[in-house]
mmCIF file with all atom_site columns, C-alpha atoms and ligand atoms in Angstrom:
data_model
loop_
_atom_site.group_PDB
_atom_site.id
_atom_site.type_symbol
_atom_site.label_atom_id
_atom_site.label_alt_id
_atom_site.label_comp_id
_atom_site.label_asym_id
_atom_site.label_entity_id
_atom_site.label_seq_id
_atom_site.pdbx_PDB_ins_code
_atom_site.Cartn_x
_atom_site.Cartn_y
_atom_site.Cartn_z
_atom_site.occupancy
_atom_site.B_iso_or_equiv
_atom_site.pdbx_formal_charge
_atom_site.auth_seq_id
_atom_site.auth_comp_id
_atom_site.auth_asym_id
_atom_site.auth_atom_id
_atom_site.pdbx_PDB_model_num
ATOM   1   C  CA  . MET A 1 1   ? 11.155  4.461   -11.388 1.00 0.00 ? 1   MET A CA  1
ATOM   2   C  CA  . THR A 1 2   ? 13.145  6.813   -9.071  1.00 0.00 ? 2   THR A CA  1
ATOM   3   C  CA  . ASP A 1 3   ? 16.591  5.168   -8.302  1.00 0.00 ? 3   ASP A CA  1
ATOM   4   C  CA  . SER A 1 4   ? 16.653  5.765   -4.840  1.00 0.00 ? 4   SER A CA  1
ATOM   5   C  CA  . CYS A 1 5   ? 12.834  4.940   -3.961  1.00 0.00 ? 5   CYS A CA  1
ATOM   6   C  CA  . ILE A 1 6   ? 12.767  1.541   -1.845  1.00 0.00 ? 6   ILE A CA  1
ATOM   7   C  CA  . PHE A 1 7   ? 9.098   0.952   -3.241  1.00 0.00 ? 7   PHE A CA  1
ATOM   8   C  CA  . CYS A 1 8   ? 10.190  1.488   -6.961  1.00 0.00 ? 8   CYS A CA  1
ATOM   9   C  CA  . LYS A 1 9   ? 12.752  -1.201  -6.436  1.00 0.00 ? 9   LYS A CA  1
ATOM   10  C  CA  . ILE A 1 10  ? 10.329  -3.612  -4.927  1.00 0.00 ? 10  ILE A CA  1
ATOM   11  C  CA  . VAL A 1 11  ? 7.977   -2.989  -8.167  1.00 0.00 ? 11  VAL A CA  1
ATOM   12  C  CA  . SER A 1 12  ? 10.782  -3.526  -10.443 1.00 0.00 ? 12  SER A CA  1
ATOM   13  C  CA  . GLY A 1 13  ? 11.853  -6.698  -8.981  1.00 0.00 ? 13  GLY A CA  1
ATOM   14  C  CA  . GLU A 1 14  ? 15.136  -5.356  -7.757  1.00 0.00 ? 14  GLU A CA  1
ATOM   15  C  CA  . GLY A 1 15  ? 14.286  -4.960  -4.095  1.00 0.00 ? 15  GLY A CA  1
ATOM   16  C  CA  . LYS A 1 16  ? 12.937  -8.052  -2.161  1.00 0.00 ? 16  LYS A CA  1
ATOM   17  C  CA  . ALA A 1 17  ? 9.333   -8.288  -0.927  1.00 0.00 ? 17  ALA A CA  1
ATOM   18  C  CA  . THR A 1 18  ? 6.532   -11.009 -0.548  1.00 0.00 ? 18  THR A CA  1
ATOM   19  C  CA  . ILE A 1 19  ? 4.426   -9.920  -3.389  1.00 0.00 ? 19  ILE A CA  1
ATOM   20  C  CA  . VAL A 1 20  ? 0.949   -11.192 -2.940  1.00 0.00 ? 20  VAL A CA  1
ATOM   21  C  CA  . TYR A 1 21  ? -0.641  -9.581  -6.126  1.00 0.00 ? 21  TYR A CA  1
ATOM   22  C  CA  . ARG A 1 22  ? 0.560   -7.297  -8.950  1.00 0.00 ? 22  ARG A CA  1
ATOM   23  C  CA  . ASP A 1 23  ? -0.869  -6.078  -12.466 1.00 0.00 ? 23  ASP A CA  1
ATOM   24  C  CA  . GLU A 1 24  ? 0.161   -3.537  -14.951 1.00 0.00 ? 24  GLU A CA  1
ATOM   25  C  CA  . GLN A 1 25  ? -1.093  -0.619  -12.641 1.00 0.00 ? 25  GLN A CA  1
ATOM   26  C  CA  . MET A 1 26  ? -0.135  -1.819  -9.116  1.00 0.00 ? 26  MET A CA  1
ATOM   27  C  CA  . THR A 1 27  ? 1.880   -4.029  -6.783  1.00 0.00 ? 27  THR A CA  1
ATOM   28  C  CA  . ALA A 1 28  ? 0.633   -5.289  -3.456  1.00 0.00 ? 28  ALA A CA  1
ATOM   29  C  CA  . PHE A 1 29  ? 3.230   -6.807  -0.915  1.00 0.00 ? 29  PHE A CA  1
ATOM   30  C  CA  . ARG A 1 30  ? 3.597   -7.529  2.782   1.00 0.00 ? 30  ARG A CA  1
ATOM   31  C  CA  . ASP A 1 31  ? 4.914   -5.038  5.249   1.00 0.00 ? 31  ASP A CA  1
ATOM   32  C  CA  . ARG A 1 32  ? 8.252   -5.485  6.349   1.00 0.00 ? 32  ARG A CA  1
ATOM   33  C  CA  . HIS A 1 33  ? 7.115   -4.722  10.002  1.00 0.00 ? 33  HIS A CA  1
ATOM   34  C  CA  . PRO A 1 34  ? 3.672   -5.856  10.120  1.00 0.00 ? 34  PRO A CA  1
ATOM   35  C  CA  . VAL A 1 35  ? 1.484   -4.360  13.046  1.00 0.00 ? 35  VAL A CA  1
ATOM   36  C  CA  . ALA A 1 36  ? -1.390  -6.790  12.598  1.00 0.00 ? 36  ALA A CA  1
ATOM   37  C  CA  . PRO A 1 37  ? -1.796  -10.395 11.225  1.00 0.00 ? 37  PRO A CA  1
ATOM   38  C  CA  . THR A 1 38  ? -2.537  -9.060  7.787   1.00 0.00 ? 38  THR A CA  1
ATOM   39  C  CA  . HIS A 1 39  ? -0.502  -5.953  6.754   1.00 0.00 ? 39  HIS A CA  1
ATOM   40  C  CA  . ILE A 1 40  ? -0.285  -5.333  3.127   1.00 0.00 ? 40  ILE A CA  1
ATOM   41  C  CA  . LEU A 1 41  ? 1.156   -2.133  1.364   1.00 0.00 ? 41  LEU A CA  1
ATOM   42  C  CA  . ILE A 1 42  ? -0.890  -1.363  -1.957  1.00 0.00 ? 42  ILE A CA  1
ATOM   43  C  CA  . VAL A 1 43  ? 1.554   0.902   -4.255  1.00 0.00 ? 43  VAL A CA  1
ATOM   44  C  CA  . PRO A 1 44  ? 1.027   2.132   -7.884  1.00 0.00 ? 44  PRO A CA  1
ATOM   45  C  CA  . ASN A 1 45  ? 3.864   0.873   -10.147 1.00 0.00 ? 45  ASN A CA  1
ATOM   46  C  CA  . ARG A 1 46  ? 4.403   4.449   -11.349 1.00 0.00 ? 46  ARG A CA  1
ATOM   47  C  CA  . HIS A 1 47  ? 6.367   6.657   -8.750  1.00 0.00 ? 47  HIS A CA  1
ATOM   48  C  CA  . ILE A 1 48  ? 3.965   8.996   -7.127  1.00 0.00 ? 48  ILE A CA  1
ATOM   49  C  CA  . GLU A 1 49  ? 5.111   10.736  -4.115  1.00 0.00 ? 49  GLU A CA  1
ATOM   50  C  CA  . SER A 1 50  ? 1.907   10.841  -2.040  1.00 0.00 ? 50  SER A CA  1
ATOM   51  C  CA  . VAL A 1 51  ? -1.641  11.903  -2.112  1.00 0.00 ? 51  VAL A CA  1
ATOM   52  C  CA  . GLY A 1 52  ? -0.225  15.512  -2.029  1.00 0.00 ? 52  GLY A CA  1
ATOM   53  C  CA  . THR A 1 53  ? 1.060   15.128  -5.687  1.00 0.00 ? 53  THR A CA  1
ATOM   54  C  CA  . LEU A 1 54  ? -2.132  13.295  -7.204  1.00 0.00 ? 54  LEU A CA  1
ATOM   55  C  CA  . GLU A 1 55  ? -3.184  14.684  -10.502 1.00 0.00 ? 55  GLU A CA  1
ATOM   56  C  CA  . ALA A 1 56  ? -6.956  14.263  -12.046 1.00 0.00 ? 56  ALA A CA  1
ATOM   57  C  CA  . LYS A 1 57  ? -5.399  11.777  -14.492 1.00 0.00 ? 57  LYS A CA  1
ATOM   58  C  CA  . ASP A 1 58  ? -4.514  9.292   -11.490 1.00 0.00 ? 58  ASP A CA  1
ATOM   59  C  CA  . GLU A 1 59  ? -8.129  9.115   -10.500 1.00 0.00 ? 59  GLU A CA  1
ATOM   60  C  CA  . GLN A 1 60  ? -8.695  5.602   -12.215 1.00 0.00 ? 60  GLN A CA  1
ATOM   61  C  CA  . LEU A 1 61  ? -5.596  4.346   -10.573 1.00 0.00 ? 61  LEU A CA  1
ATOM   62  C  CA  . MET A 1 62  ? -6.599  5.274   -7.104  1.00 0.00 ? 62  MET A CA  1
ATOM   63  C  CA  . GLY A 1 63  ? -10.014 3.675   -7.456  1.00 0.00 ? 63  GLY A CA  1
ATOM   64  C  CA  . HIS A 1 64  ? -8.082  0.509   -8.806  1.00 0.00 ? 64  HIS A CA  1
ATOM   65  C  CA  . LEU A 1 65  ? -5.968  0.336   -5.611  1.00 0.00 ? 65  LEU A CA  1
ATOM   66  C  CA  . PHE A 1 66  ? -8.990  0.395   -3.387  1.00 0.00 ? 66  PHE A CA  1
ATOM   67  C  CA  . THR A 1 67  ? -10.789 -2.361  -5.300  1.00 0.00 ? 67  THR A CA  1
ATOM   68  C  CA  . ALA A 1 68  ? -7.594  -4.233  -5.197  1.00 0.00 ? 68  ALA A CA  1
ATOM   69  C  CA  . ALA A 1 69  ? -7.551  -3.793  -1.417  1.00 0.00 ? 69  ALA A CA  1
ATOM   70  C  CA  . ARG A 1 70  ? -11.184 -5.000  -1.150  1.00 0.00 ? 70  ARG A CA  1
ATOM   71  C  CA  . LYS A 1 71  ? -10.265 -8.216  -3.216  1.00 0.00 ? 71  LYS A CA  1
ATOM   72  C  CA  . LEU A 1 72  ? -7.016  -8.816  -1.018  1.00 0.00 ? 72  LEU A CA  1
ATOM   73  C  CA  . ALA A 1 73  ? -9.047  -8.340  2.097   1.00 0.00 ? 73  ALA A CA  1
ATOM   74  C  CA  . GLU A 1 74  ? -11.446 -11.176 0.854   1.00 0.00 ? 74  GLU A CA  1
ATOM   75  C  CA  . GLU A 1 75  ? -8.613  -13.411 0.034   1.00 0.00 ? 75  GLU A CA  1
ATOM   76  C  CA  . GLU A 1 76  ? -6.931  -12.836 3.512   1.00 0.00 ? 76  GLU A CA  1
ATOM   77  C  CA  . GLY A 1 77  ? -10.302 -13.748 5.246   1.00 0.00 ? 77  GLY A CA  1
ATOM   78  C  CA  . ILE A 1 78  ? -10.515 -10.075 7.060   1.00 0.00 ? 78  ILE A CA  1
ATOM   79  C  CA  . SER A 1 79  ? -13.518 -9.022  5.231   1.00 0.00 ? 79  SER A CA  1
ATOM   80  C  CA  . GLU A 1 80  ? -16.219 -10.058 7.510   1.00 0.00 ? 80  GLU A CA  1
ATOM   81  C  CA  . GLY A 1 81  ? -14.677 -8.703  10.580  1.00 0.00 ? 81  GLY A CA  1
ATOM   82  C  CA  . GLY A 1 82  ? -13.665 -5.488  9.010   1.00 0.00 ? 82  GLY A CA  1
ATOM   83  C  CA  . TYR A 1 83  ? -10.062 -3.859  8.151   1.00 0.00 ? 83  TYR A CA  1
ATOM   84  C  CA  . ARG A 1 84  ? -8.300  -0.573  8.210   1.00 0.00 ? 84  ARG A CA  1
ATOM   85  C  CA  . LEU A 1 85  ? -6.928  1.364   5.051   1.00 0.00 ? 85  LEU A CA  1
ATOM   86  C  CA  . ILE A 1 86  ? -4.403  4.013   5.785   1.00 0.00 ? 86  ILE A CA  1
ATOM   87  C  CA  . THR A 1 87  ? -2.542  6.433   3.492   1.00 0.00 ? 87  THR A CA  1
ATOM   88  C  CA  . ASN A 1 88  ? -0.196  8.580   5.583   1.00 0.00 ? 88  ASN A CA  1
ATOM   89  C  CA  . THR A 1 89  ? 0.600   11.698  3.728   1.00 0.00 ? 89  THR A CA  1
ATOM   90  C  CA  . GLY A 1 90  ? 3.561   13.949  4.245   1.00 0.00 ? 90  GLY A CA  1
ATOM   91  C  CA  . SER A 1 91  ? 5.756   14.028  7.410   1.00 0.00 ? 91  SER A CA  1
ATOM   92  C  CA  . ASN A 1 92  ? 3.013   15.296  9.856   1.00 0.00 ? 92  ASN A CA  1
ATOM   93  C  CA  . GLY A 1 93  ? 0.768   12.183  8.362   1.00 0.00 ? 93  GLY A CA  1
ATOM   94  C  CA  . GLY A 1 94  ? 3.343   9.994   9.515   1.00 0.00 ? 94  GLY A CA  1
ATOM   95  C  CA  . GLN A 1 95  ? 4.642   8.957   6.020   1.00 0.00 ? 95  GLN A CA  1
ATOM   96  C  CA  . THR A 1 96  ? 8.123   7.526   5.881   1.00 0.00 ? 96  THR A CA  1
ATOM   97  C  CA  . VAL A 1 97  ? 8.364   6.084   2.526   1.00 0.00 ? 97  VAL A CA  1
ATOM   98  C  CA  . PHE A 1 98  ? 7.460   8.853   -0.114  1.00 0.00 ? 98  PHE A CA  1
ATOM   99  C  CA  . HIS A 1 99  ? 5.977   6.564   -2.866  1.00 0.00 ? 99  HIS A CA  1
ATOM   100 C  CA  . LEU A 1 100 ? 2.160   6.657   -2.358  1.00 0.00 ? 100 LEU A CA  1
ATOM   101 C  CA  . HIS A 1 101 ? 1.072   3.344   -0.738  1.00 0.00 ? 101 HIS A CA  1
ATOM   102 C  CA  . VAL A 1 102 ? -2.248  2.158   0.966   1.00 0.00 ? 102 VAL A CA  1
ATOM   103 C  CA  . HIS A 1 103 ? -1.765  0.167   4.129   1.00 0.00 ? 103 HIS A CA  1
ATOM   104 C  CA  . LEU A 1 104 ? -4.275  -2.790  4.022   1.00 0.00 ? 104 LEU A CA  1
ATOM   105 C  CA  . ILE A 1 105 ? -4.388  -3.791  8.067   1.00 0.00 ? 105 ILE A CA  1
ATOM   106 C  CA  . GLY A 1 106 ? -6.582  -6.398  9.572   1.00 0.00 ? 106 GLY A CA  1
ATOM   107 C  CA  . GLY A 1 107 ? -6.978  -9.603  11.450  1.00 0.00 ? 107 GLY A CA  1
ATOM   108 C  CA  . GLN A 1 108 ? -7.403  -8.061  14.888  1.00 0.00 ? 108 GLN A CA  1
ATOM   109 C  CA  . ARG A 1 109 ? -9.508  -5.302  16.631  1.00 0.00 ? 109 ARG A CA  1
ATOM   110 C  CA  . MET A 1 110 ? -8.109  -2.043  15.461  1.00 0.00 ? 110 MET A CA  1
ATOM   111 C  CA  . ARG A 1 111 ? -6.705  0.504   18.061  1.00 0.00 ? 111 ARG A CA  1
ATOM   112 C  CA  . TYR A 1 112 ? -5.374  3.936   17.275  1.00 0.00 ? 112 TYR A CA  1
ATOM   113 C  CA  . PRO A 1 113 ? -3.141  5.092   15.504  1.00 0.00 ? 113 PRO A CA  1
ATOM   114 C  CA  . MET A 1 114 ? -2.087  2.160   13.709  1.00 0.00 ? 114 MET A CA  1
ATOM   115 C  CA  . GLY A 1 115 ? -2.311  -1.336  14.581  1.00 0.00 ? 115 GLY A CA  1
HETATM 116 P  P1  . LIG B 2 .   ? 4.438   4.977   6.021   1.00 0.00 ? 1   LIG B P1  1
HETATM 117 O  O1  . LIG B 2 .   ? 5.115   5.138   7.425   1.00 0.00 ? 1   LIG B O1  1
HETATM 118 O  O2  . LIG B 2 .   ? 5.237   5.719   4.885   1.00 0.00 ? 1   LIG B O2  1
HETATM 119 O  O3  . LIG B 2 .   ? 3.132   5.078   5.833   1.00 0.00 ? 1   LIG B O3  1
HETATM 120 O  O4  . LIG B 2 .   ? 4.767   3.293   5.721   1.00 0.00 ? 1   LIG B O4  1
HETATM 121 C  C1  . LIG B 2 .   ? 5.861   2.974   5.268   1.00 0.00 ? 1   LIG B C1  1
HETATM 122 C  C2  . LIG B 2 .   ? 5.685   1.319   5.370   1.00 0.00 ? 1   LIG B C2  1
HETATM 123 O  O5  . LIG B 2 .   ? 6.697   0.896   4.926   1.00 0.00 ? 1   LIG B O5  1
HETATM 124 C  C3  . LIG B 2 .   ? 6.119   0.967   6.944   1.00 0.00 ? 1   LIG B C3  1
HETATM 125 O  O6  . LIG B 2 .   ? 4.938   0.290   7.571   1.00 0.00 ? 1   LIG B O6  1
HETATM 126 C  C4  . LIG B 2 .   ? 7.197   -0.148  6.841   1.00 0.00 ? 1   LIG B C4  1
HETATM 127 O  O7  . LIG B 2 .   ? 7.408   -1.031  7.619   1.00 0.00 ? 1   LIG B O7  1
HETATM 128 C  C5  . LIG B 2 .   ? 7.198   -0.287  5.378   1.00 0.00 ? 1   LIG B C5  1
HETATM 129 N  N1  . LIG B 2 .   ? 8.432   -0.568  4.709   1.00 0.00 ? 1   LIG B N1  1
HETATM 130 C  C6  . LIG B 2 .   ? 9.582   0.384   4.644   1.00 0.00 ? 1   LIG B C6  1
HETATM 131 N  N2  . LIG B 2 .   ? 10.403  -0.480  4.156   1.00 0.00 ? 1   LIG B N2  1
HETATM 132 C  C7  . LIG B 2 .   ? 9.985   -1.568  3.430   1.00 0.00 ? 1   LIG B C7  1
HETATM 133 C  C8  . LIG B 2 .   ? 10.688  -2.379  2.902   1.00 0.00 ? 1   LIG B C8  1
HETATM 134 O  O8  . LIG B 2 .   ? 11.893  -2.308  2.415   1.00 0.00 ? 1   LIG B O8  1
HETATM 135 N  N3  . LIG B 2 .   ? 9.928   -3.787  2.511   1.00 0.00 ? 1   LIG B N3  1
HETATM 136 C  C9  . LIG B 2 .   ? 8.702   -3.727  3.072   1.00 0.00 ? 1   LIG B C9  1
HETATM 137 N  N4  . LIG B 2 .   ? 7.930   -4.738  2.741   1.00 0.00 ? 1   LIG B N4  1
HETATM 138 N  N5  . LIG B 2 .   ? 8.078   -2.950  3.735   1.00 0.00 ? 1   LIG B N5  1
HETATM 139 C  C10 . LIG B 2 .   ? 8.759   -1.745  4.068   1.00 0.00 ? 1   LIG B C10 1
HETATM 140 ZN ZN1 . LIG B 2 .   ? 9.035   5.108   -5.924  1.00 0.00 ? 2   LIG B ZN1 1
#
């Protein structure tokens, strides 16, 4: 937990969000400013800044985030049509919240760069 991190606060329950799934490793909640009909953020419960600070011990966790994305996409009914997973990394990558997250975006035909 990092005191000033908004996603750590959501994970701990201190920050408000519409949580759609959680387990001992990760939390998934709806983005505050959705760019598509489905826009869910999938985050590790442990504070990891970005892909730029991942370590070998995080490999199972990262796989878990993607398996969760697949399940959430099925629950949202967007699997068949397809969807987009995005992990912005660092300022040039467009990252604005420095707690690693995977955007699950779908429910419409995607354009670039985001929705
Ligand atoms: P990034 O730009 O870092 O890849 O994505 C950050 C995302 O977090 C943005 O899509 C933004 O709308 C979302 N976001 C930022 N603050 C909050 C918040 O307090 N609650 C929720 N649910 N989403 C947030
Ligand atoms: Zn955090």
